[in-house]
JSON list of C-alpha atoms in Angstrom, two decimals:
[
{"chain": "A", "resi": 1, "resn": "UNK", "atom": "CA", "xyz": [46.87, 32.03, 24.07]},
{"chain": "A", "resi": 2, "resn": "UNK", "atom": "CA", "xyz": [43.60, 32.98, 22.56]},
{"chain": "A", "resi": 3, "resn": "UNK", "atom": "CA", "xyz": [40.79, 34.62, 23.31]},
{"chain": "A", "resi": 4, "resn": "UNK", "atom": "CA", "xyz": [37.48, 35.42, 21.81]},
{"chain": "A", "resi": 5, "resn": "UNK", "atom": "CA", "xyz": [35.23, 38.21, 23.77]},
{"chain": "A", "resi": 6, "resn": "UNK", "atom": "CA", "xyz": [31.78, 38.88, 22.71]},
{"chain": "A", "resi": 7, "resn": "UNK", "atom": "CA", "xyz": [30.97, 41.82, 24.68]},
{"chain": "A", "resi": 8, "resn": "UNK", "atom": "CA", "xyz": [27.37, 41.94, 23.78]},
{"chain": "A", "resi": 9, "resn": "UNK", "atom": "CA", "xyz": [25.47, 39.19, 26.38]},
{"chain": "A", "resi": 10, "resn": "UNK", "atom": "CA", "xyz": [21.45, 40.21, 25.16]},
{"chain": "A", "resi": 11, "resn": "UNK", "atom": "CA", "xyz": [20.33, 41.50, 22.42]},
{"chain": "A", "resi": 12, "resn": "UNK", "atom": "CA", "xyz": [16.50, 42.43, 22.07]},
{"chain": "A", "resi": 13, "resn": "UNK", "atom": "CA", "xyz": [15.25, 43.47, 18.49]},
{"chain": "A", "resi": 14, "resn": "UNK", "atom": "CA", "xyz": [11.66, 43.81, 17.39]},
{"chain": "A", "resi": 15, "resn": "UNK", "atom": "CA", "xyz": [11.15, 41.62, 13.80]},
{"chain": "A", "resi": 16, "resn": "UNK", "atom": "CA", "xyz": [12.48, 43.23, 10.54]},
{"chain": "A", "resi": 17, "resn": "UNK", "atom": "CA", "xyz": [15.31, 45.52, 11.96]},
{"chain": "A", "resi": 18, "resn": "UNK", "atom": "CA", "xyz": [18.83, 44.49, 11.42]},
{"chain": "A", "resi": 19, "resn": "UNK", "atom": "CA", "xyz": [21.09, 43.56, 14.22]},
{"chain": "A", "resi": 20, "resn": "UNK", "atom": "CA", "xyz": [24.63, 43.09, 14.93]},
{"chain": "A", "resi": 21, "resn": "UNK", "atom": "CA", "xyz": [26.97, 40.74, 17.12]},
{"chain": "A", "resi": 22, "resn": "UNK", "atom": "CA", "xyz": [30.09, 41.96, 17.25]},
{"chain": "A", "resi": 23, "resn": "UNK", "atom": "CA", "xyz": [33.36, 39.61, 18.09]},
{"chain": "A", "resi": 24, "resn": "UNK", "atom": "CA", "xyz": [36.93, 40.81, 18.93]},
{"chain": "A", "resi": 25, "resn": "UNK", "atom": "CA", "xyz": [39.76, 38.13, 19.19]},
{"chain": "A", "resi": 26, "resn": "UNK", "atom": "CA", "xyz": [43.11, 37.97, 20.22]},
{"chain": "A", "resi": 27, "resn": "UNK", "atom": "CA", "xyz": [45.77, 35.30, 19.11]},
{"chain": "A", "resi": 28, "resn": "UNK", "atom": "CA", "xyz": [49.26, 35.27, 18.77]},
{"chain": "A", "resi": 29, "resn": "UNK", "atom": "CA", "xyz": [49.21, 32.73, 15.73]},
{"chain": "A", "resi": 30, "resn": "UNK", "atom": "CA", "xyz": [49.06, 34.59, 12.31]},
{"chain": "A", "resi": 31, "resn": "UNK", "atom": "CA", "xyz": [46.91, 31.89, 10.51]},
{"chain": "A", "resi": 32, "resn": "UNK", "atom": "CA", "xyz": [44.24, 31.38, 12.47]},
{"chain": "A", "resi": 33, "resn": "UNK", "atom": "CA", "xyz": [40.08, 30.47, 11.39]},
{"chain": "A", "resi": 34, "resn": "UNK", "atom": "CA", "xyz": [36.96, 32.26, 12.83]},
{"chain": "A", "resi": 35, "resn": "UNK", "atom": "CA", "xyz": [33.95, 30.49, 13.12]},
{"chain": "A", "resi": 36, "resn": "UNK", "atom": "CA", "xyz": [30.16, 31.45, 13.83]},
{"chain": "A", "resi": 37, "resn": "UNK", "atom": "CA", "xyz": [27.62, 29.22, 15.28]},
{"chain": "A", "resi": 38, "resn": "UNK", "atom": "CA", "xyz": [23.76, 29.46, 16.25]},
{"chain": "A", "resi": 39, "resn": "UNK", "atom": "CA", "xyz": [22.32, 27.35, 19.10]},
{"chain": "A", "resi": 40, "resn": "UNK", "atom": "CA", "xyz": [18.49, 27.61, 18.91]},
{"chain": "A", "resi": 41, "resn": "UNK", "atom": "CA", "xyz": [16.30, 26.80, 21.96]},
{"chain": "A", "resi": 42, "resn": "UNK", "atom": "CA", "xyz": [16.50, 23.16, 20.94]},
{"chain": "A", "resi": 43, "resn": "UNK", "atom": "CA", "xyz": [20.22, 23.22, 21.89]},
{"chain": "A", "resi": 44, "resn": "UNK", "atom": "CA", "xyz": [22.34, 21.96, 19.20]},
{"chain": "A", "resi": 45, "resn": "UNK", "atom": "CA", "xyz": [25.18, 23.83, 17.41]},
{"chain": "A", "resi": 46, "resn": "UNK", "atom": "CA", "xyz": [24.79, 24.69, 14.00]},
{"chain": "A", "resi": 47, "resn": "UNK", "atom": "CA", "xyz": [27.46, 26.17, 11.81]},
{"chain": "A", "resi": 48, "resn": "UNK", "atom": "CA", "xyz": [26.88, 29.13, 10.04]},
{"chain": "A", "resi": 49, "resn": "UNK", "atom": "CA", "xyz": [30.52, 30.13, 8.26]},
{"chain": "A", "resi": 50, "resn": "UNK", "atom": "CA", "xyz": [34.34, 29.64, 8.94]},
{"chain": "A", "resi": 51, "resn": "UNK", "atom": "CA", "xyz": [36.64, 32.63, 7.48]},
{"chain": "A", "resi": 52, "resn": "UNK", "atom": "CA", "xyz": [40.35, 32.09, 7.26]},
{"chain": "A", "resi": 53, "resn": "UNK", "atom": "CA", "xyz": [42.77, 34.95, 8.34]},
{"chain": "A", "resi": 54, "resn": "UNK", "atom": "CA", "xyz": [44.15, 35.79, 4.76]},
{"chain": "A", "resi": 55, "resn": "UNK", "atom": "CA", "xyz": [40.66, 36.16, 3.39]},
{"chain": "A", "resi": 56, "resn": "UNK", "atom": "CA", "xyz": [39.28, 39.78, 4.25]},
{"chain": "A", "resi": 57, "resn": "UNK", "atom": "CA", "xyz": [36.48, 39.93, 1.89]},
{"chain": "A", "resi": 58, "resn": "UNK", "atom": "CA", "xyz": [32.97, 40.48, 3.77]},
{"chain": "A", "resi": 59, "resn": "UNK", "atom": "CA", "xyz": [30.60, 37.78, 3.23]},
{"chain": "A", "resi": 60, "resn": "UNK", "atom": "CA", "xyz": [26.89, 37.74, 2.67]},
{"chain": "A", "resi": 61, "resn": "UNK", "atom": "CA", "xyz": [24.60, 34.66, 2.85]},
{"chain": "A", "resi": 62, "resn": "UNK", "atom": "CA", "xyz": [21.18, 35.74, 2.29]},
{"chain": "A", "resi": 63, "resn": "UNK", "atom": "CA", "xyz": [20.17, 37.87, 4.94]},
{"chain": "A", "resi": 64, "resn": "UNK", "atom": "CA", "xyz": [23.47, 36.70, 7.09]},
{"chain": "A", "resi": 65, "resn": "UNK", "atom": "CA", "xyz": [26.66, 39.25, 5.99]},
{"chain": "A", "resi": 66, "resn": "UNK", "atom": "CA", "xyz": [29.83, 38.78, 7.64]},
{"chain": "A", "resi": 67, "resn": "UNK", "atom": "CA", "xyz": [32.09, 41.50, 8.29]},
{"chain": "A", "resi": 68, "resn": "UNK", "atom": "CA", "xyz": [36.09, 40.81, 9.06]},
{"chain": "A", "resi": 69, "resn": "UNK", "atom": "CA", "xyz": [38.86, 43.41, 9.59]},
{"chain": "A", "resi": 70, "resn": "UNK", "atom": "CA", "xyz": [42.14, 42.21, 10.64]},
{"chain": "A", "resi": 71, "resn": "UNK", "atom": "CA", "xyz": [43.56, 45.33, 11.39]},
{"chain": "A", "resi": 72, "resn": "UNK", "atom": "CA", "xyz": [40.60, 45.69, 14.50]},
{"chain": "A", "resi": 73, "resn": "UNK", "atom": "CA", "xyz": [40.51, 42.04, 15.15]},
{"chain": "A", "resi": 74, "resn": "UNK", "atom": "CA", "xyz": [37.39, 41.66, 14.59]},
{"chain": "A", "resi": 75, "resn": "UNK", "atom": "CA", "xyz": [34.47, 39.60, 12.78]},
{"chain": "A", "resi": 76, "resn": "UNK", "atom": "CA", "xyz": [30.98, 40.64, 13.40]},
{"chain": "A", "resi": 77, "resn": "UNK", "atom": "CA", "xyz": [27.90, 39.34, 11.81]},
{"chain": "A", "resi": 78, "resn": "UNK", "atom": "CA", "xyz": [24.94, 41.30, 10.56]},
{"chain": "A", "resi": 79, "resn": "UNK", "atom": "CA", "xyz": [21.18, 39.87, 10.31]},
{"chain": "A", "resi": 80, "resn": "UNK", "atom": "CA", "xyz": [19.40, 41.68, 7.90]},
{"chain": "A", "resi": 81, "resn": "UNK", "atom": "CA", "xyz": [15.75, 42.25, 8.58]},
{"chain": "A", "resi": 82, "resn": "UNK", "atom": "CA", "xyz": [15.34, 39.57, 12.05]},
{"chain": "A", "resi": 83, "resn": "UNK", "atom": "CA", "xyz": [12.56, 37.27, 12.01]},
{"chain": "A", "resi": 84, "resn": "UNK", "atom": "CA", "xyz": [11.50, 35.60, 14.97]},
{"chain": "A", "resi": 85, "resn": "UNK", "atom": "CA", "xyz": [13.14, 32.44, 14.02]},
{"chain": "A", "resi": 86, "resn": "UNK", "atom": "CA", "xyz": [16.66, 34.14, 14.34]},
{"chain": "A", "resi": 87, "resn": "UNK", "atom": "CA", "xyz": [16.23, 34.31, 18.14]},
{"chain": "A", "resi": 88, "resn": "UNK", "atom": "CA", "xyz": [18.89, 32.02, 19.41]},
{"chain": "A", "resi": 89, "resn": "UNK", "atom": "CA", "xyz": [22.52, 32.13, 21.34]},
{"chain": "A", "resi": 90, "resn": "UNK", "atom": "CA", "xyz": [25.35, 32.55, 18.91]},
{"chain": "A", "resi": 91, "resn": "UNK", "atom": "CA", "xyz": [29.12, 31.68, 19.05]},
{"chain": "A", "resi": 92, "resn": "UNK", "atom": "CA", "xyz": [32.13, 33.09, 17.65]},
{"chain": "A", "resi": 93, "resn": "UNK", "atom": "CA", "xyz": [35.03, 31.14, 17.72]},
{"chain": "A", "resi": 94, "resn": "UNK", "atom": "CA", "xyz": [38.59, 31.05, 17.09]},
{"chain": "A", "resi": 95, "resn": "UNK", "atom": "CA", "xyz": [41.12, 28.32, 16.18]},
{"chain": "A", "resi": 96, "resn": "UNK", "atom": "CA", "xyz": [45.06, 29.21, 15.30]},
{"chain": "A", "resi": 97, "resn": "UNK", "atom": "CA", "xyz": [47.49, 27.53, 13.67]},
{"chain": "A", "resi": 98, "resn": "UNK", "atom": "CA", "xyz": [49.30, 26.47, 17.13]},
{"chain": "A", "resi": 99, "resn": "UNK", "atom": "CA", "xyz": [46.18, 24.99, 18.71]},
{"chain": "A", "resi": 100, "resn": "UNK", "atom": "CA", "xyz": [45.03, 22.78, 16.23]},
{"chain": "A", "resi": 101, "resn": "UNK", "atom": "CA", "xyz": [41.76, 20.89, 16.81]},
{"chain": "A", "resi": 102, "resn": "UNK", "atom": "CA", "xyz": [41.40, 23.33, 20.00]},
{"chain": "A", "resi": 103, "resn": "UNK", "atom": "CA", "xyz": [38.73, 25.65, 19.48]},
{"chain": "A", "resi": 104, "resn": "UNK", "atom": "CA", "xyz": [37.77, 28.95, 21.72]},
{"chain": "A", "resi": 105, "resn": "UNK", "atom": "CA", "xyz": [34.45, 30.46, 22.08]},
{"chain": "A", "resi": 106, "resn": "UNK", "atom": "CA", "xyz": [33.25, 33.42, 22.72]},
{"chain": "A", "resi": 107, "resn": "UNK", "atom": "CA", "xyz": [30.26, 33.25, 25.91]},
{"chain": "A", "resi": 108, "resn": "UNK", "atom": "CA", "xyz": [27.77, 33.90, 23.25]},
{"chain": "A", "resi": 109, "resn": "UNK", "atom": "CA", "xyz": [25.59, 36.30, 22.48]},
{"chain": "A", "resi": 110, "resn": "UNK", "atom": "CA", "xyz": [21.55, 35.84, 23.36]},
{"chain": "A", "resi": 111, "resn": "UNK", "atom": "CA", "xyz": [19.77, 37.26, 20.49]},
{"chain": "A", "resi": 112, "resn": "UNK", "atom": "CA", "xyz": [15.70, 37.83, 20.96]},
{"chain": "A", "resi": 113, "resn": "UNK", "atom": "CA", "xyz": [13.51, 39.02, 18.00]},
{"chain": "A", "resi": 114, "resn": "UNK", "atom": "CA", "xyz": [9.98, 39.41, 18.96]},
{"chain": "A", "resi": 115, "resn": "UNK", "atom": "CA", "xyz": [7.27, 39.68, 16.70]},
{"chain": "B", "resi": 1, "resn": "UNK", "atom": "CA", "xyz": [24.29, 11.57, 5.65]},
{"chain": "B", "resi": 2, "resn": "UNK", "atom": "CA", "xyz": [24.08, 11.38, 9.24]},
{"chain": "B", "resi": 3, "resn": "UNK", "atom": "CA", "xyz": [25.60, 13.49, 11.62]},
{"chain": "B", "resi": 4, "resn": "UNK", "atom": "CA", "xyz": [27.25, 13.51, 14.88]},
{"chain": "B", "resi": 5, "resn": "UNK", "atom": "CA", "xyz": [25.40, 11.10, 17.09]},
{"chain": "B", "resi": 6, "resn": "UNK", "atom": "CA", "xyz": [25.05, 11.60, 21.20]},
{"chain": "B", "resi": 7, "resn": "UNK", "atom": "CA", "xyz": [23.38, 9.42, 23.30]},
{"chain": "B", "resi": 8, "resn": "UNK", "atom": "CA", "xyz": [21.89, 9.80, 25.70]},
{"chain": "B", "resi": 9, "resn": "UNK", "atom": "CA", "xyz": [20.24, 13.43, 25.02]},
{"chain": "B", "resi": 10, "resn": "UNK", "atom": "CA", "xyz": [19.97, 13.95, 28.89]},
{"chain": "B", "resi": 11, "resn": "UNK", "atom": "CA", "xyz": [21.83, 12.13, 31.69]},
{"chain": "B", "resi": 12, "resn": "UNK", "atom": "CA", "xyz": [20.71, 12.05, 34.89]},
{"chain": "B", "resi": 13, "resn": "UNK", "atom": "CA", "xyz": [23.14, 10.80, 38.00]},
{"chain": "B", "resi": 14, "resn": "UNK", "atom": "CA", "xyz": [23.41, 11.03, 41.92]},
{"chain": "B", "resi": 15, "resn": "UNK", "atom": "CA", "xyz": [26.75, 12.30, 43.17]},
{"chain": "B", "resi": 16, "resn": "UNK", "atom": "CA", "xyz": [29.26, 9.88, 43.34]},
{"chain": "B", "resi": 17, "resn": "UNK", "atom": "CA", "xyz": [27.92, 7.60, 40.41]},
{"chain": "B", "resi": 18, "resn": "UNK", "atom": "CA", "xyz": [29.74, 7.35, 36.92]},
{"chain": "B", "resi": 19, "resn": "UNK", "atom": "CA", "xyz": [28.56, 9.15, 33.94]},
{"chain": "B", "resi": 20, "resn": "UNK", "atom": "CA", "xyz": [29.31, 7.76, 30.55]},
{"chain": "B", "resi": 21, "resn": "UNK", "atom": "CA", "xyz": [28.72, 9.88, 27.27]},
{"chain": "B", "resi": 22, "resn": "UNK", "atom": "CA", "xyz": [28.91, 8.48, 23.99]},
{"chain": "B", "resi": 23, "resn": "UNK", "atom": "CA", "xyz": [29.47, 10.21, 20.72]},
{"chain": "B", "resi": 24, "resn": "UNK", "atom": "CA", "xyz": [29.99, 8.71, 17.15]},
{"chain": "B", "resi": 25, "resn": "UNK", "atom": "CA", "xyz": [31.83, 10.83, 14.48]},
{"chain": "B", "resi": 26, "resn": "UNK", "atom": "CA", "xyz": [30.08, 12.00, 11.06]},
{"chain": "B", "resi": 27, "resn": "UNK", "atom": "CA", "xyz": [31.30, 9.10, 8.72]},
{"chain": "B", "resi": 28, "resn": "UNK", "atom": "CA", "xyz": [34.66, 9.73, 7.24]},
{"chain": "B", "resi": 29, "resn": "UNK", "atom": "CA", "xyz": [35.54, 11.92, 10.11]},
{"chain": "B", "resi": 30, "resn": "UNK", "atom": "CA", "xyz": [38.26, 10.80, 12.31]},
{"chain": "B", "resi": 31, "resn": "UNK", "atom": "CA", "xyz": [38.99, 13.08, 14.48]},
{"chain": "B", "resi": 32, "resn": "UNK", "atom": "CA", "xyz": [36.41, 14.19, 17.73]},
{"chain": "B", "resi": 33, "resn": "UNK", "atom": "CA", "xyz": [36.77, 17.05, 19.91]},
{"chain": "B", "resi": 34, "resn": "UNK", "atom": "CA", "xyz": [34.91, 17.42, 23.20]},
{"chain": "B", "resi": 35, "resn": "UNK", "atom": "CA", "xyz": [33.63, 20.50, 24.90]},
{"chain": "B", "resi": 36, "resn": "UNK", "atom": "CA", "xyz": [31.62, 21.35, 27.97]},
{"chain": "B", "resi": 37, "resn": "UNK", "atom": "CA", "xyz": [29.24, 24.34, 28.24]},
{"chain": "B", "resi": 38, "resn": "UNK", "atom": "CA", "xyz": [28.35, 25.43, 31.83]},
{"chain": "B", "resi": 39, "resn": "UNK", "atom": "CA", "xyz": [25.15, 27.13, 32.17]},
{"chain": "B", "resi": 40, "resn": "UNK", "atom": "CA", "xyz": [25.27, 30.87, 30.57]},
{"chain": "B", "resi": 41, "resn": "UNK", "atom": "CA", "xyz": [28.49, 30.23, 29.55]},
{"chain": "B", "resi": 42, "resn": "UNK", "atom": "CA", "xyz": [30.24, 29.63, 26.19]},
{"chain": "B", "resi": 43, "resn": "UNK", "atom": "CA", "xyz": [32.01, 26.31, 25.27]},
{"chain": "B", "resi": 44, "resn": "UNK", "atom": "CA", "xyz": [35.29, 25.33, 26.84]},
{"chain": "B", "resi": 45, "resn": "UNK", "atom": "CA", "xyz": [37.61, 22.82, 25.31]},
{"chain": "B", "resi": 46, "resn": "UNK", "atom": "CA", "xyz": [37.99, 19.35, 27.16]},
{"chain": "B", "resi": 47, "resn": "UNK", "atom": "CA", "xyz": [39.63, 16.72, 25.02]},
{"chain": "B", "resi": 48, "resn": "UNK", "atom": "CA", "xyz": [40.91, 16.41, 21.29]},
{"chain": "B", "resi": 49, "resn": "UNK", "atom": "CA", "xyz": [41.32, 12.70, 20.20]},
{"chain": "B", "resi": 50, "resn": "UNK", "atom": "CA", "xyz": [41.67, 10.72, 16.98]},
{"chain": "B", "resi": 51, "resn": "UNK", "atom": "CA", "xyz": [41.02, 7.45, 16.50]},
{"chain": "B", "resi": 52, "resn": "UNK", "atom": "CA", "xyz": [43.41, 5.18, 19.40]},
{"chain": "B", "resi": 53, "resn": "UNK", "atom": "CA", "xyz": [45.25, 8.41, 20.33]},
{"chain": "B", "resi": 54, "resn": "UNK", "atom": "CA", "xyz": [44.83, 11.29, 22.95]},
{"chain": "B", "resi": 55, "resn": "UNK", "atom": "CA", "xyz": [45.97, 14.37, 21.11]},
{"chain": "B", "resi": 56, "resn": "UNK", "atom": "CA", "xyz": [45.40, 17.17, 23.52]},
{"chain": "B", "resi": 57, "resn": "UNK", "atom": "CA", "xyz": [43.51, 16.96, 27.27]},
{"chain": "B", "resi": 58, "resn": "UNK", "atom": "CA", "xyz": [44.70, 19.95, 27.77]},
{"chain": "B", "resi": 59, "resn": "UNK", "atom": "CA", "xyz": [41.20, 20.94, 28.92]},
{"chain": "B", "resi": 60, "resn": "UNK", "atom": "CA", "xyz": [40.50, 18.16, 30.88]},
{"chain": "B", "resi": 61, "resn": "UNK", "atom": "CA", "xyz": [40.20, 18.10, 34.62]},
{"chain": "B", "resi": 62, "resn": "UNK", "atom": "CA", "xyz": [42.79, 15.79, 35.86]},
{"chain": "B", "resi": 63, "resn": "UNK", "atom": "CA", "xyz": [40.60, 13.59, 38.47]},
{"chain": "B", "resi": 64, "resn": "UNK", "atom": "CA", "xyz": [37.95, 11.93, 37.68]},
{"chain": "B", "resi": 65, "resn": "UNK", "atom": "CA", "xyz": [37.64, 12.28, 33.69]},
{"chain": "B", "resi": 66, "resn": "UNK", "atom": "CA", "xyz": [38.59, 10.55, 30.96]},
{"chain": "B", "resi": 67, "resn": "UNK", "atom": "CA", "xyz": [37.84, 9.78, 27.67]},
{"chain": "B", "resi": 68, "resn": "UNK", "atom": "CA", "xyz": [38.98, 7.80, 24.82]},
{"chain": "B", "resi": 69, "resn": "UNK", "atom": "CA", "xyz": [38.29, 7.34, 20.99]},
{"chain": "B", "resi": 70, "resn": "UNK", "atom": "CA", "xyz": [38.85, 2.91, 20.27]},
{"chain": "B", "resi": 71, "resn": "UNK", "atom": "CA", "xyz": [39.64, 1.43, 16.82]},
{"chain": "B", "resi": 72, "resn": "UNK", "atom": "CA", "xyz": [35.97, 0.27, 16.83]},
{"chain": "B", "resi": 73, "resn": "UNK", "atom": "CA", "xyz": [33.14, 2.04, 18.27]},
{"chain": "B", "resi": 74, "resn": "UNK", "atom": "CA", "xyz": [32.09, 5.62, 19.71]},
{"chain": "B", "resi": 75, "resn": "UNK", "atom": "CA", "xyz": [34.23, 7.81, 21.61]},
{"chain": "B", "resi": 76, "resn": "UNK", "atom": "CA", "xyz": [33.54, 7.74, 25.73]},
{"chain": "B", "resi": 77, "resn": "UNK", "atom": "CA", "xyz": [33.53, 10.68, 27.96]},
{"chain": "B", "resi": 78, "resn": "UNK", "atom": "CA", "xyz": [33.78, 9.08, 31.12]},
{"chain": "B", "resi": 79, "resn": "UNK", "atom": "CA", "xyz": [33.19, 11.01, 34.17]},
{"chain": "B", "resi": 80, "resn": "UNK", "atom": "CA", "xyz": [33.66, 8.91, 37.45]},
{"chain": "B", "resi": 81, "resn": "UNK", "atom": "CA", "xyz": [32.48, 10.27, 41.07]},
{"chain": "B", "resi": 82, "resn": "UNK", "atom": "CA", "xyz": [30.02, 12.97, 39.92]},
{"chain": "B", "resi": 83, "resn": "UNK", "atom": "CA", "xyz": [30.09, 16.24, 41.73]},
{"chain": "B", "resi": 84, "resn": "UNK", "atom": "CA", "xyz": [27.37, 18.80, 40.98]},
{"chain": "B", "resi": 85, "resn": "UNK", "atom": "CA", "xyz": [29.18, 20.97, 39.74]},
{"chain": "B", "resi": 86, "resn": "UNK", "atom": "CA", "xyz": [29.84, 18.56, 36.63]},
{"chain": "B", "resi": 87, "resn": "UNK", "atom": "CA", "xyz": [26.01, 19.67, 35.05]},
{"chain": "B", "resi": 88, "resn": "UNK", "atom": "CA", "xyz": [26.59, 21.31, 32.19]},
{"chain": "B", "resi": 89, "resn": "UNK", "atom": "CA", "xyz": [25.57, 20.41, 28.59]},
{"chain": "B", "resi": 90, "resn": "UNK", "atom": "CA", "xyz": [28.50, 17.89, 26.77]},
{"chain": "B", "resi": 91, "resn": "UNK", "atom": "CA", "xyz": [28.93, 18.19, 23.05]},
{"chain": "B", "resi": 92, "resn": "UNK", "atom": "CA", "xyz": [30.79, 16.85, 21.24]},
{"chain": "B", "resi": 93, "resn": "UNK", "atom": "CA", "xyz": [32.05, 17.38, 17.39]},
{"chain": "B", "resi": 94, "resn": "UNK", "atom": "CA", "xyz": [34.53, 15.85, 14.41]},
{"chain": "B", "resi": 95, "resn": "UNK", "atom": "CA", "xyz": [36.25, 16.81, 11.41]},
{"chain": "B", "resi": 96, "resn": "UNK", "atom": "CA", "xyz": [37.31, 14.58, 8.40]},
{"chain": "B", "resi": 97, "resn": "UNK", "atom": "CA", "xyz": [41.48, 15.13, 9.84]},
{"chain": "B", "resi": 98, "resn": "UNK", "atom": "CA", "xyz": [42.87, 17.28, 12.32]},
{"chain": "B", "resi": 99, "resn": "UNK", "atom": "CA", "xyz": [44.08, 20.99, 11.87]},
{"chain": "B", "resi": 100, "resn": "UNK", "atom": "CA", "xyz": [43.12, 24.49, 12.29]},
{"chain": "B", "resi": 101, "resn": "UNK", "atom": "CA", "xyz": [41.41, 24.77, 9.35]},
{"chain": "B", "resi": 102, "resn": "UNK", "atom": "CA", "xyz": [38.74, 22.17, 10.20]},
{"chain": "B", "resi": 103, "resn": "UNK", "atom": "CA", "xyz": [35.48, 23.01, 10.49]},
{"chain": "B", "resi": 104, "resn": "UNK", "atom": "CA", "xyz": [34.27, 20.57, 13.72]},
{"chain": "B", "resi": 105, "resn": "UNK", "atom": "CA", "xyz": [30.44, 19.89, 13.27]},
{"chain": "B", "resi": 106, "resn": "UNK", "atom": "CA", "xyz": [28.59, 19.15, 16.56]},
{"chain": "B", "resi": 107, "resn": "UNK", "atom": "CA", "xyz": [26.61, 16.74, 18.09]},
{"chain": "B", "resi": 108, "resn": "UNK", "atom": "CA", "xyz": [23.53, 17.33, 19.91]},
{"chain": "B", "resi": 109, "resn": "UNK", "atom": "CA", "xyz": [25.00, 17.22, 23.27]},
{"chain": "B", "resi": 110, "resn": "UNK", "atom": "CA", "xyz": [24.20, 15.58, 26.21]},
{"chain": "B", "resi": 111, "resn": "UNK", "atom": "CA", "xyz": [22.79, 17.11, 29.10]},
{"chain": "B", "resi": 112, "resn": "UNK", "atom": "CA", "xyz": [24.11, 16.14, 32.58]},
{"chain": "B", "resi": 113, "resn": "UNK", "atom": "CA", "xyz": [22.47, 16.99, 35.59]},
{"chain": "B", "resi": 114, "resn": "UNK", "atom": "CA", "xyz": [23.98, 15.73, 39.20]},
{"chain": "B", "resi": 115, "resn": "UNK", "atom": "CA", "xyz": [21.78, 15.62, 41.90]}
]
């Protein structure tokens, strides 16, 4: 089975501080993908990065950094100085080796940055 | 380059009608994955099909739902006898071939609402 948990439902930042969403995951597969995704007020899902199980390396993506450790099970994802535009839901999700095509989401995390 | 295509955006039935969402894959993707997000909740897995071939319902209610992915044409999420509790938003993604290691790219979604 897995399981995603994003223990953080709201987050409230004021513009220019840096915020994190943490995720924790559980799976019994040892290959296994995370993903992140934004939904913006306008609904649709956009992908942000996928990170394979083997790779431990932290990521960074312009003001987006990534942060993966295997031996917590977790990925988080930092936002460097928020702007108002990065207020939006966002998804961390899991998919293993034994559920292919079957994806699991966390129940997101509501981020607000206001001016 | 288009992307995943829903239609329609927003749904609107009566209970007891028949709800039909459509969803075309990204070109050169063959393989579409349908979720369902209640309200304030995350996305839960419904139905993973490729092109003529169920792979896993595993998510699927067993009455009333359906869905199928033809040789020709979009793939159908059929609901039949709406209930209210069937509003929720319906996306829908693909991926060039199946696997774990697929990133699935989503569609806009279509929003259902029973009255």
């Amino acid at each position: 089975a897995q399981k995603v948990t994003q223990a953080q439902t709201e987050i409230s930042v004021v513009e220019k501080e840096d915020v994190t969403l943490d995720c924790v995951y559980e799976t019994r597969d040892t290959t296994y993908y995370l993903f992140w995704y934004k939904q913006p007020p306008s609904g649709e899902l956009v992908f942000l990065i996928r990170r394979n199980s083997f790779d431990e390396q932290n990521e960074i993506s312009g003001r987006y950094s990534w942060n993966f450790q295997k031996s917590t099970s977790s990925f988080n994802f930092t936002i460097t100085a928020s702007q108002v535009v990065d207020s939006a839901v966002y998804f961390c999700a899991l998919s293993g080796y034994t559920n292919a095509g079957k994806s699991t989401f966390g129940d997101g995390t509501t981020l607000t940055v206001k001016p | 380059n288009a992307g995943v295509m829903q239609n329609p955006r927003h749904l609107v039935r009566r209970r007891g009608q028949e709800a039909r969402l459509r969803c075309s894959p990204m070109k050169g993707h063959s393989h579409v994955y349908w979720y369902r997000q209640l309200p304030e909740e995350g996305l839960k897995f419904m139905v993973y099909l490729q092109k003529e071939n169920i792979i896993d319902e595993s998510g699927m209610p067993k009455e009333r739902f359906s869905a199928e992915f033809p040789k020709e044409g979009p793939s159908i999420l059929r609901i039949q006898q709406v209930v209210r509790g069937d509003s929720a938003a319906y996306f829908c993604a693909s991926s060039p071939s199946g696997g774990y290691q697929e990133t699935q790219y989503f569609g806009p979604g279509t929003r259902l609402l029973v009255l």
